[in-house]
Amino acid sequence: SVLGGNRVTSGMRPYASCYGGHQFGNWAGQLGDGRAITLGEVENTRGDTWEMQLKGAGRTPYSRHADGRAVLRSSLREYVCSEAMFHLGVPTTRALSLVVTGDSIVRDMLYDGHPEEEPGAIVCRVAPSFLRFGSYELFASRGETEPLRTLVRFTLERHYPQYLAADGAMDVPGFFAEVCRRTARLVSEWMRVGFVHGVMNTDNLSILGLTIDYGPYGWIEPFDPGWTPNTTDAGGKRYRFGNQPRIAQWNLAQLGNALLALGGETEPFEAGLEAYAAELSAAQRTTMAEKLGLSVNDACISQDAELVQALMSLLVRTETDMTLFYRALADLPAWGSTHTNDAIFAALREAYYAADGVPSDVIGAIAEWVGLYHERVRAEGVTDAARTARMNAVNPLYVPRNYLVQETIDRVTRGETGALVELCDVLRSPYQKQTGREAFAAKRPEWARHRPGCSMLSCSS
């Protein structure tokens, strides 16, 4: 009953947080938890403190004209993805429970004037903190310096004690630089696994460098840096896959502007943004080397950069499943006999959405790139077995593909709750091949290409 939002136990003091945010690049003013209610904090056996928050349990002071409820569709998506991200090794909030309420909630899924009743649900999500950039922006926008100072001090005491001196002095620029570095590492991890957040407003970025607020997110299936899963973003594509690193830096600049309200010079905060760029560059270089089974070698910086750029260009020439491509590439031997163009393409064939229609010049370009890649592998001296192990440790086989999650929503709506149990079980071991579960690694079927929930999503929840 507690996780379903029906009971408050002794010691709980539920509250909803107030924050602001820049949405799609524009200041939106006060926002706040319109349907998220924090029950309190619990301490685990290791001494870690976790904030427990119900999402969809009813109205809060910040609900405005909404009902504060959530539907099964969005709640299941958040539950699945937050747990999948944890097992993928991506910093994230966690999902403790998913409760179906038995209520019917009216939602217009595509905002096209066709509302329908959907089953209601509540997710209990947990994190060390749900503070986000917008928490600090709101006080700064109002000129409320002392509440902002209090919030920053609380943040340092609880989460960044290294930036709080014994005499109480706060190193705000140092704190900001660390948030920048954490955010850079987070975005690099998103790019590694093919995650697209979909709504990277400043109220949706965590001060701890965690993935928060799983709304209209999506997973890259055909590799496309210009893809966004959010229907609201379909025109400008501000939050497209390939733009996520730039948007994160823009959001950090807004956080820096807010923290400047506490006083000080701009240069230390500019240094924080430079730290973001440096951390992102280093993280992306390491990530791409790992995805290709290579070591980071300073002597090969230029060669490796050209190899990666050539691959990125190649992946968009024909619809290529990002997840399956790296797994297939890991299995293609670099040592031994020379491969023909046809043999190379055959080994990678499963990654292509229209393999029978790939032009011969593209097949030739693929084979040429593989040849250059294998030369680099042999120059490093790494064996095929070692390279395969390296690659399969960072390139997942199982991710919560958009269509898989939608199929699970459909089945759970019909009462087949075992579908959710099985999907979550598969996603707990994303890097290991699981016998009998090949269907969970299959690329997007054609029926899902344009189906809502599988191709594009709205913020409706």
Short mmCIF file of C-alpha atoms in Angstrom, two decimals:
data_model
loop_
_atom_site.label_atom_id
_atom_site.label_comp_id
_atom_site.label_asym_id
_atom_site.label_seq_id
_atom_site.Cartn_x
_atom_site.Cartn_y
_atom_site.Cartn_z
CA SER A 1 0.00 0.00 0.00
CA VAL A 2 2.94 2.36 0.64
CA LEU A 3 4.46 1.81 -2.82
CA GLY A 4 1.01 2.24 -4.33
CA GLY A 5 0.65 5.68 -2.77
CA ASN A 6 -2.08 4.66 -0.34
CA ARG A 7 -0.34 4.82 3.03
CA VAL A 8 2.29 6.87 4.86
CA THR A 9 4.23 5.08 7.59
CA SER A 10 5.78 6.47 10.74
CA GLY A 11 8.78 8.66 9.99
CA MET A 12 7.71 9.58 6.47
CA ARG A 13 7.29 13.26 5.60
CA PRO A 14 6.23 13.26 1.94
CA TYR A 15 7.04 16.33 -0.13
CA ALA A 16 7.29 17.47 -3.73
CA SER A 17 10.28 19.48 -4.97
CA CYS A 18 10.12 22.88 -6.58
CA TYR A 19 12.51 23.66 -9.43
CA GLY A 20 12.67 25.53 -12.71
CA GLY A 21 14.29 24.78 -16.02
CA HIS A 22 15.18 25.63 -19.57
CA GLN A 23 12.94 23.62 -21.87
CA PHE A 24 14.00 23.29 -25.50
CA GLY A 25 16.44 26.15 -24.99
CA ASN A 26 13.99 28.60 -23.40
CA TRP A 27 13.53 29.53 -19.75
CA ALA A 28 10.24 27.97 -18.62
CA GLY A 29 10.14 29.43 -15.12
CA GLN A 30 8.91 27.42 -12.15
CA LEU A 31 8.15 23.77 -12.87
CA GLY A 32 8.43 21.31 -9.98
CA ASP A 33 7.36 17.75 -9.24
CA GLY A 34 3.91 17.65 -10.79
CA ARG A 35 3.42 13.96 -10.04
CA ALA A 36 6.50 12.87 -8.09
CA ILE A 37 6.25 12.64 -4.31
CA THR A 38 9.28 11.92 -2.14
CA LEU A 39 8.38 9.66 0.78
CA GLY A 40 11.68 10.18 2.58
CA GLU A 41 15.15 8.68 2.77
CA VAL A 42 16.33 5.23 3.81
CA GLU A 43 19.82 4.05 4.69
CA ASN A 44 21.07 0.70 3.43
CA THR A 45 23.44 -1.70 5.17
CA ARG A 46 26.46 0.05 3.63
CA GLY A 47 25.43 3.40 5.05
CA ASP A 48 24.29 4.79 1.69
CA THR A 49 21.26 7.07 1.77
CA TRP A 50 18.55 6.65 -0.87
CA GLU A 51 15.67 9.00 -1.57
CA MET A 52 12.42 7.14 -2.29
CA GLN A 53 10.07 8.84 -4.71
CA LEU A 54 6.67 7.78 -6.03
CA LYS A 55 5.90 8.86 -9.57
CA GLY A 56 2.22 8.98 -10.45
CA ALA A 57 0.75 8.90 -6.94
CA GLY A 58 -1.42 11.99 -7.34
CA ARG A 59 -1.49 15.76 -7.38
CA THR A 60 1.18 17.94 -5.80
CA PRO A 61 1.38 21.74 -5.39
CA TYR A 62 3.17 21.78 -8.75
CA SER A 63 0.67 19.71 -10.75
CA ARG A 64 -0.96 22.82 -12.22
CA HIS A 65 -3.99 21.53 -14.18
CA ALA A 66 -2.79 17.91 -14.38
CA ASP A 67 -4.01 14.99 -12.27
CA GLY A 68 -0.61 13.88 -10.94
CA ARG A 69 -1.20 10.34 -12.14
CA ALA A 70 0.82 8.15 -14.51
CA VAL A 71 -0.18 5.41 -16.91
CA LEU A 72 1.21 1.89 -17.18
CA ARG A 73 2.80 2.70 -20.54
CA SER A 74 5.14 5.39 -19.22
CA SER A 75 5.65 3.77 -15.82
CA LEU A 76 6.74 0.46 -17.30
CA ARG A 77 9.09 2.26 -19.67
CA GLU A 78 10.78 4.04 -16.76
CA TYR A 79 10.99 0.86 -14.70
CA VAL A 80 12.55 -1.17 -17.51
CA CYS A 81 14.99 1.44 -18.75
CA SER A 82 16.35 2.57 -15.40
CA GLU A 83 17.12 -1.02 -14.44
CA ALA A 84 18.54 -1.80 -17.88
CA MET A 85 20.84 1.22 -17.65
CA PHE A 86 22.13 0.06 -14.27
CA HIS A 87 23.09 -3.34 -15.64
CA LEU A 88 24.65 -1.71 -18.71
CA GLY A 89 26.92 0.21 -16.35
CA VAL A 90 25.42 3.63 -17.08
CA PRO A 91 24.95 5.99 -14.08
CA THR A 92 21.22 6.10 -13.35
CA THR A 93 18.42 6.35 -10.86
CA ARG A 94 16.96 2.96 -9.96
CA ALA A 95 13.43 1.54 -9.98
CA LEU A 96 12.35 -0.17 -6.79
CA SER A 97 8.82 -1.18 -7.76
CA LEU A 98 6.05 -0.92 -10.33
CA VAL A 99 2.48 -0.98 -9.02
CA VAL A 100 -0.62 -1.14 -11.22
CA THR A 101 -3.28 0.94 -9.47
CA GLY A 102 -6.45 -0.43 -11.07
CA ASP A 103 -7.49 3.10 -12.07
CA SER A 104 -8.23 4.22 -15.60
CA ILE A 105 -6.34 7.34 -16.67
CA VAL A 106 -7.30 9.40 -19.72
CA ARG A 107 -4.34 10.40 -21.89
CA ASP A 108 -3.88 11.76 -25.41
CA MET A 109 -0.78 9.75 -26.28
CA LEU A 110 0.15 11.64 -29.45
CA TYR A 111 -1.44 15.00 -28.54
CA ASP A 112 -3.58 14.67 -31.67
CA GLY A 113 -7.03 15.08 -30.14
CA HIS A 114 -7.70 11.36 -29.58
CA PRO A 115 -7.60 10.75 -25.80
CA GLU A 116 -8.07 7.20 -24.55
CA GLU A 117 -8.35 5.45 -21.21
CA GLU A 118 -5.19 3.68 -20.09
CA PRO A 119 -4.39 1.65 -16.97
CA GLY A 120 -2.78 3.66 -14.17
CA ALA A 121 0.49 2.73 -12.49
CA ILE A 122 3.07 4.07 -10.02
CA VAL A 123 6.84 3.66 -10.10
CA CYS A 124 8.89 3.97 -6.96
CA ARG A 125 12.25 5.30 -8.09
CA VAL A 126 15.26 5.72 -5.85
CA ALA A 127 18.49 7.73 -6.02
CA PRO A 128 20.94 9.38 -3.63
CA SER A 129 19.23 12.62 -4.69
CA PHE A 130 16.85 13.88 -7.34
CA LEU A 131 18.34 17.38 -7.37
CA ARG A 132 18.68 18.65 -10.91
CA PHE A 133 20.19 21.70 -12.61
CA GLY A 134 16.81 23.44 -12.51
CA SER A 135 16.75 23.21 -8.70
CA TYR A 136 19.54 25.81 -8.60
CA GLU A 137 18.34 27.81 -11.59
CA LEU A 138 15.01 28.64 -9.97
CA PHE A 139 16.51 30.39 -6.94
CA ALA A 140 18.95 32.29 -9.14
CA SER A 141 16.17 33.40 -11.49
CA ARG A 142 14.27 34.85 -8.52
CA GLY A 143 17.30 36.57 -7.06
CA GLU A 144 16.97 34.40 -3.94
CA THR A 145 20.67 34.18 -3.14
CA GLU A 146 20.45 32.87 0.42
CA PRO A 147 18.16 29.91 -0.39
CA LEU A 148 20.50 29.13 -3.30
CA ARG A 149 23.49 29.26 -0.96
CA THR A 150 21.69 26.96 1.48
CA LEU A 151 20.91 24.47 -1.29
CA VAL A 152 24.50 24.46 -2.53
CA ARG A 153 25.80 23.95 1.01
CA PHE A 154 23.38 21.06 1.51
CA THR A 155 24.54 19.53 -1.79
CA LEU A 156 28.19 19.76 -0.79
CA GLU A 157 27.57 18.35 2.68
CA ARG A 158 25.64 15.38 1.33
CA HIS A 159 27.26 14.62 -2.02
CA TYR A 160 30.43 16.66 -2.62
CA PRO A 161 32.15 17.05 0.77
CA GLN A 162 35.55 17.46 -0.90
CA TYR A 163 34.48 20.97 -1.92
CA LEU A 164 33.52 22.06 1.59
CA ALA A 165 36.39 23.28 3.78
CA ALA A 166 36.66 22.63 7.52
CA ASP A 167 35.84 26.29 8.20
CA GLY A 168 32.66 26.01 6.11
CA ALA A 169 33.99 27.77 3.00
CA MET A 170 32.46 26.42 -0.20
CA ASP A 171 34.50 25.82 -3.35
CA VAL A 172 31.59 26.42 -5.73
CA PRO A 173 33.70 26.52 -8.95
CA GLY A 174 35.35 23.24 -7.94
CA PHE A 175 31.94 21.69 -7.32
CA PHE A 176 30.72 22.95 -10.68
CA ALA A 177 33.76 21.51 -12.47
CA GLU A 178 33.11 18.10 -10.90
CA VAL A 179 29.47 18.20 -12.03
CA CYS A 180 30.79 19.03 -15.51
CA ARG A 181 33.13 16.04 -15.48
CA ARG A 182 30.43 13.67 -14.23
CA THR A 183 28.02 14.90 -16.88
CA ALA A 184 30.65 14.37 -19.58
CA ARG A 185 31.18 10.78 -18.48
CA LEU A 186 27.42 10.22 -18.36
CA VAL A 187 26.83 11.48 -21.90
CA SER A 188 29.75 9.40 -23.18
CA GLU A 189 28.06 6.34 -21.70
CA TRP A 190 24.78 7.24 -23.40
CA MET A 191 26.59 7.41 -26.71
CA ARG A 192 28.33 4.09 -26.05
CA VAL A 193 25.11 2.11 -25.65
CA GLY A 194 22.95 4.11 -28.08
CA PHE A 195 20.62 5.77 -25.57
CA VAL A 196 18.73 8.93 -26.58
CA HIS A 197 17.24 10.79 -23.61
CA GLY A 198 14.75 12.68 -25.75
CA VAL A 199 14.08 15.62 -23.45
CA MET A 200 17.38 17.02 -22.13
CA ASN A 201 15.89 20.09 -20.50
CA THR A 202 17.86 21.52 -17.57
CA ASP A 203 15.21 20.21 -15.18
CA ASN A 204 16.02 16.71 -16.44
CA LEU A 205 19.77 16.66 -15.77
CA SER A 206 21.00 15.37 -12.43
CA ILE A 207 23.43 17.28 -10.24
CA LEU A 208 25.03 13.88 -9.49
CA GLY A 209 25.62 12.89 -13.10
CA LEU A 210 22.86 10.27 -13.14
CA THR A 211 20.33 9.53 -15.87
CA ILE A 212 17.00 10.80 -14.55
CA ASP A 213 13.46 11.33 -15.83
CA TYR A 214 12.88 8.57 -18.36
CA GLY A 215 10.22 10.08 -20.59
CA PRO A 216 10.20 9.94 -24.40
CA TYR A 217 13.58 8.21 -24.53
CA GLY A 218 14.63 5.82 -27.26
CA TRP A 219 17.39 3.49 -28.32
CA ILE A 220 19.37 3.84 -31.52
CA GLU A 221 18.51 0.88 -33.71
CA PRO A 222 19.46 2.01 -37.24
CA PHE A 223 22.48 4.22 -36.54
CA ASP A 224 21.41 7.83 -37.10
CA PRO A 225 23.01 10.76 -35.24
CA GLY A 226 20.04 12.91 -36.29
CA TRP A 227 17.37 10.70 -34.70
CA THR A 228 15.22 11.92 -31.84
CA PRO A 229 12.49 9.76 -30.27
CA ASN A 230 10.46 12.75 -29.04
CA THR A 231 7.57 13.89 -31.25
CA THR A 232 7.76 17.35 -29.66
CA ASP A 233 11.36 17.58 -30.86
CA ALA A 234 10.73 16.21 -34.35
CA GLY A 235 11.01 19.60 -36.03
CA GLY A 236 14.13 21.11 -34.49
CA LYS A 237 15.72 17.83 -33.35
CA ARG A 238 17.46 19.70 -30.56
CA TYR A 239 17.82 16.53 -28.50
CA ARG A 240 18.87 14.21 -31.32
CA PHE A 241 21.35 11.41 -30.56
CA GLY A 242 24.41 13.11 -32.01
CA ASN A 243 23.64 16.46 -30.36
CA GLN A 244 23.50 15.17 -26.79
CA PRO A 245 27.12 16.11 -25.91
CA ARG A 246 26.58 19.71 -27.07
CA ILE A 247 23.27 20.06 -25.26
CA ALA A 248 24.76 18.76 -22.03
CA GLN A 249 27.42 21.47 -22.24
CA TRP A 250 24.77 24.12 -22.93
CA ASN A 251 22.81 22.95 -19.90
CA LEU A 252 25.93 23.08 -17.77
CA ALA A 253 26.46 26.68 -18.86
CA GLN A 254 22.98 27.49 -17.50
CA LEU A 255 23.86 25.81 -14.22
CA GLY A 256 27.09 27.80 -14.09
CA ASN A 257 25.17 31.02 -14.65
CA ALA A 258 22.91 30.13 -11.74
CA LEU A 259 25.81 29.38 -9.40
CA LEU A 260 27.46 32.68 -10.36
CA ALA A 261 24.64 34.37 -8.48
CA LEU A 262 26.55 33.44 -5.32
CA GLY A 263 29.37 35.75 -6.40
CA GLY A 264 32.83 35.32 -7.85
CA GLU A 265 34.44 35.66 -11.25
CA THR A 266 33.31 33.97 -14.45
CA GLU A 267 36.72 32.50 -15.30
CA PRO A 268 36.58 29.58 -12.82
CA PHE A 269 33.19 28.57 -14.21
CA GLU A 270 34.49 28.82 -17.75
CA ALA A 271 37.26 26.48 -16.62
CA GLY A 272 34.54 24.06 -15.52
CA LEU A 273 33.08 24.04 -19.02
CA GLU A 274 36.57 23.46 -20.39
CA ALA A 275 36.86 20.53 -17.98
CA TYR A 276 33.65 19.16 -19.49
CA ALA A 277 35.09 19.34 -23.00
CA ALA A 278 38.35 17.70 -21.94
CA GLU A 279 36.61 14.94 -19.98
CA LEU A 280 34.18 14.27 -22.83
CA SER A 281 36.98 14.07 -25.38
CA ALA A 282 38.97 11.64 -23.23
CA ALA A 283 35.91 9.55 -22.39
CA GLN A 284 34.76 9.31 -26.00
CA ARG A 285 38.23 8.38 -27.19
CA THR A 286 38.47 5.63 -24.59
CA THR A 287 34.92 4.45 -25.27
CA MET A 288 35.41 4.15 -29.02
CA ALA A 289 38.72 2.33 -28.56
CA GLU A 290 37.01 -0.12 -26.22
CA LYS A 291 34.08 -0.60 -28.61
CA LEU A 292 36.60 -1.58 -31.29
CA GLY A 293 38.63 -3.77 -28.94
CA LEU A 294 41.67 -1.49 -29.11
CA SER A 295 43.91 0.08 -26.50
CA VAL A 296 44.16 3.85 -26.19
CA ASN A 297 47.51 4.52 -27.82
CA ASP A 298 48.88 8.05 -28.01
CA ALA A 299 50.98 7.03 -31.01
CA CYS A 300 47.79 6.19 -32.92
CA ILE A 301 45.61 9.19 -32.02
CA SER A 302 45.33 10.51 -35.57
CA GLN A 303 44.95 7.07 -37.16
CA ASP A 304 42.29 5.99 -34.68
CA ALA A 305 40.34 9.24 -35.05
CA GLU A 306 40.27 8.75 -38.83
CA LEU A 307 39.22 5.12 -38.39
CA VAL A 308 36.34 6.07 -36.09
CA GLN A 309 35.19 8.94 -38.30
CA ALA A 310 35.22 6.67 -41.34
CA LEU A 311 33.11 4.15 -39.44
CA MET A 312 30.56 6.78 -38.40
CA SER A 313 30.21 7.84 -42.03
CA LEU A 314 29.89 4.23 -43.13
CA LEU A 315 27.16 3.35 -40.64
CA VAL A 316 24.78 5.94 -42.09
CA ARG A 317 25.24 4.93 -45.74
CA THR A 318 22.78 2.08 -45.30
CA GLU A 319 20.49 1.25 -42.37
CA THR A 320 22.80 -0.42 -39.88
CA ASP A 321 21.78 -1.69 -36.46
CA MET A 322 24.36 -0.17 -34.12
CA THR A 323 24.07 -2.83 -31.43
CA LEU A 324 24.32 -5.81 -33.77
CA PHE A 325 27.09 -4.28 -35.87
CA TYR A 326 29.61 -4.11 -33.04
CA ARG A 327 28.77 -7.63 -31.87
CA ALA A 328 29.19 -9.02 -35.39
CA LEU A 329 32.43 -7.09 -35.87
CA ALA A 330 33.78 -8.66 -32.69
CA ASP A 331 33.30 -12.13 -34.19
CA LEU A 332 35.02 -11.34 -37.51
CA PRO A 333 38.63 -12.66 -37.30
CA ALA A 334 41.41 -10.16 -37.94
CA TRP A 335 44.09 -12.83 -38.14
CA GLY A 336 44.45 -15.65 -40.64
CA SER A 337 43.28 -15.70 -44.23
CA THR A 338 42.29 -12.53 -46.08
CA HIS A 339 38.52 -12.04 -46.34
CA THR A 340 36.77 -11.24 -49.61
CA ASN A 341 34.27 -8.38 -49.78
CA ASP A 342 31.40 -10.86 -49.88
CA ALA A 343 32.74 -12.81 -46.91
CA ILE A 344 33.06 -9.66 -44.82
CA PHE A 345 29.56 -8.52 -45.68
CA ALA A 346 28.16 -11.98 -44.96
CA ALA A 347 29.72 -11.88 -41.49
CA LEU A 348 28.10 -8.51 -40.79
CA ARG A 349 24.87 -9.15 -42.69
CA GLU A 350 22.60 -9.51 -39.67
CA ALA A 351 23.28 -5.88 -38.72
CA TYR A 352 21.73 -4.46 -41.91
CA TYR A 353 18.02 -3.73 -42.20
CA ALA A 354 17.87 -4.23 -45.96
CA ALA A 355 20.86 -6.48 -46.54
CA ASP A 356 19.65 -7.67 -49.94
CA GLY A 357 19.51 -4.11 -51.22
CA VAL A 358 22.89 -2.81 -50.06
CA PRO A 359 24.69 -1.43 -53.16
CA SER A 360 27.95 -3.05 -54.21
CA ASP A 361 29.89 0.19 -53.68
CA VAL A 362 28.72 0.30 -50.07
CA ILE A 363 29.70 -3.34 -49.60
CA GLY A 364 33.10 -2.44 -51.02
CA ALA A 365 33.43 0.51 -48.63
CA ILE A 366 32.50 -1.72 -45.69
CA ALA A 367 35.13 -4.26 -46.69
CA GLU A 368 37.75 -1.55 -47.18
CA TRP A 369 37.09 -0.15 -43.72
CA VAL A 370 37.23 -3.61 -42.13
CA GLY A 371 40.58 -4.15 -43.84
CA LEU A 372 41.98 -0.94 -42.32
CA TYR A 373 40.53 -1.84 -38.95
CA HIS A 374 42.08 -5.29 -39.02
CA GLU A 375 45.44 -3.76 -39.91
CA ARG A 376 45.18 -1.62 -36.77
CA VAL A 377 44.25 -4.69 -34.71
CA ARG A 378 47.22 -6.66 -36.00
CA ALA A 379 49.56 -3.71 -35.43
CA GLU A 380 48.53 -3.74 -31.78
CA GLY A 381 49.11 -7.47 -31.62
CA VAL A 382 45.85 -8.26 -29.85
CA THR A 383 44.52 -11.76 -30.51
CA ASP A 384 41.05 -12.33 -31.91
CA ALA A 385 39.96 -13.98 -28.67
CA ALA A 386 41.18 -11.08 -26.54
CA ARG A 387 39.64 -8.50 -28.87
CA THR A 388 36.30 -10.30 -28.92
CA ALA A 389 36.24 -10.41 -25.13
CA ARG A 390 37.09 -6.71 -24.92
CA MET A 391 34.41 -5.72 -27.39
CA ASN A 392 31.68 -7.90 -25.93
CA ALA A 393 32.36 -6.43 -22.49
CA VAL A 394 31.35 -2.93 -23.63
CA ASN A 395 29.04 -3.57 -26.60
CA PRO A 396 25.76 -4.97 -25.29
CA LEU A 397 23.82 -7.65 -27.11
CA TYR A 398 20.57 -6.91 -25.30
CA VAL A 399 19.17 -3.40 -24.87
CA PRO A 400 15.57 -2.31 -24.19
CA ARG A 401 14.77 -1.82 -27.84
CA ASN A 402 11.80 0.44 -28.43
CA TYR A 403 9.67 -2.29 -29.98
CA LEU A 404 10.51 -4.84 -27.26
CA VAL A 405 9.36 -2.46 -24.56
CA GLN A 406 6.17 -1.66 -26.48
CA GLU A 407 5.42 -5.36 -26.96
CA THR A 408 5.88 -5.82 -23.22
CA ILE A 409 3.51 -2.93 -22.49
CA ASP A 410 0.90 -4.50 -24.76
CA ARG A 411 1.23 -7.91 -23.09
CA VAL A 412 1.20 -6.60 -19.52
CA THR A 413 -1.89 -4.53 -20.36
CA ARG A 414 -3.54 -7.84 -21.31
CA GLY A 415 -2.52 -9.31 -17.96
CA GLU A 416 0.60 -11.17 -19.12
CA THR A 417 2.90 -9.89 -16.37
CA GLY A 418 5.41 -12.66 -17.06
CA ALA A 419 6.47 -10.72 -20.16
CA LEU A 420 7.87 -7.96 -17.96
CA VAL A 421 9.62 -10.43 -15.69
CA GLU A 422 11.31 -12.12 -18.66
CA LEU A 423 12.38 -8.86 -20.33
CA CYS A 424 13.93 -7.57 -17.10
CA ASP A 425 15.67 -10.90 -16.56
CA VAL A 426 17.26 -10.71 -20.02
CA LEU A 427 18.36 -7.12 -19.48
CA ARG A 428 20.17 -8.03 -16.25
CA SER A 429 22.91 -9.67 -18.35
CA PRO A 430 23.14 -7.39 -21.39
CA TYR A 431 26.64 -8.40 -22.48
CA GLN A 432 26.26 -12.19 -22.27
CA LYS A 433 24.67 -14.30 -25.01
CA GLN A 434 21.67 -16.07 -23.48
CA THR A 435 20.61 -19.38 -25.01
CA GLY A 436 16.99 -19.43 -26.11
CA ARG A 437 16.63 -15.66 -25.94
CA GLU A 438 17.76 -14.77 -29.43
CA ALA A 439 14.50 -12.91 -30.08
CA PHE A 440 15.47 -10.26 -27.53
CA ALA A 441 18.55 -9.40 -29.61
CA ALA A 442 16.71 -9.17 -32.92
CA LYS A 443 16.74 -5.89 -34.80
CA ARG A 444 13.57 -3.85 -35.17
CA PRO A 445 10.93 -5.62 -37.30
CA GLU A 446 9.37 -3.75 -40.18
CA TRP A 447 5.95 -3.52 -38.48
CA ALA A 448 7.54 -1.33 -35.78
CA ARG A 449 9.14 1.17 -38.17
CA HIS A 450 6.37 3.77 -37.86
CA ARG A 451 4.32 2.49 -34.93
CA PRO A 452 3.90 4.95 -32.02
CA GLY A 453 5.88 3.73 -29.05
CA CYS A 454 8.33 1.93 -31.31
CA SER A 455 9.55 4.72 -33.55
CA MET A 456 8.50 8.00 -31.92
CA LEU A 457 7.07 8.89 -28.53
CA SER A 458 5.49 11.91 -26.93
CA CYS A 459 5.84 13.35 -23.44
CA SER A 460 2.34 12.02 -22.67
CA SER A 461 2.47 9.88 -19.57
#
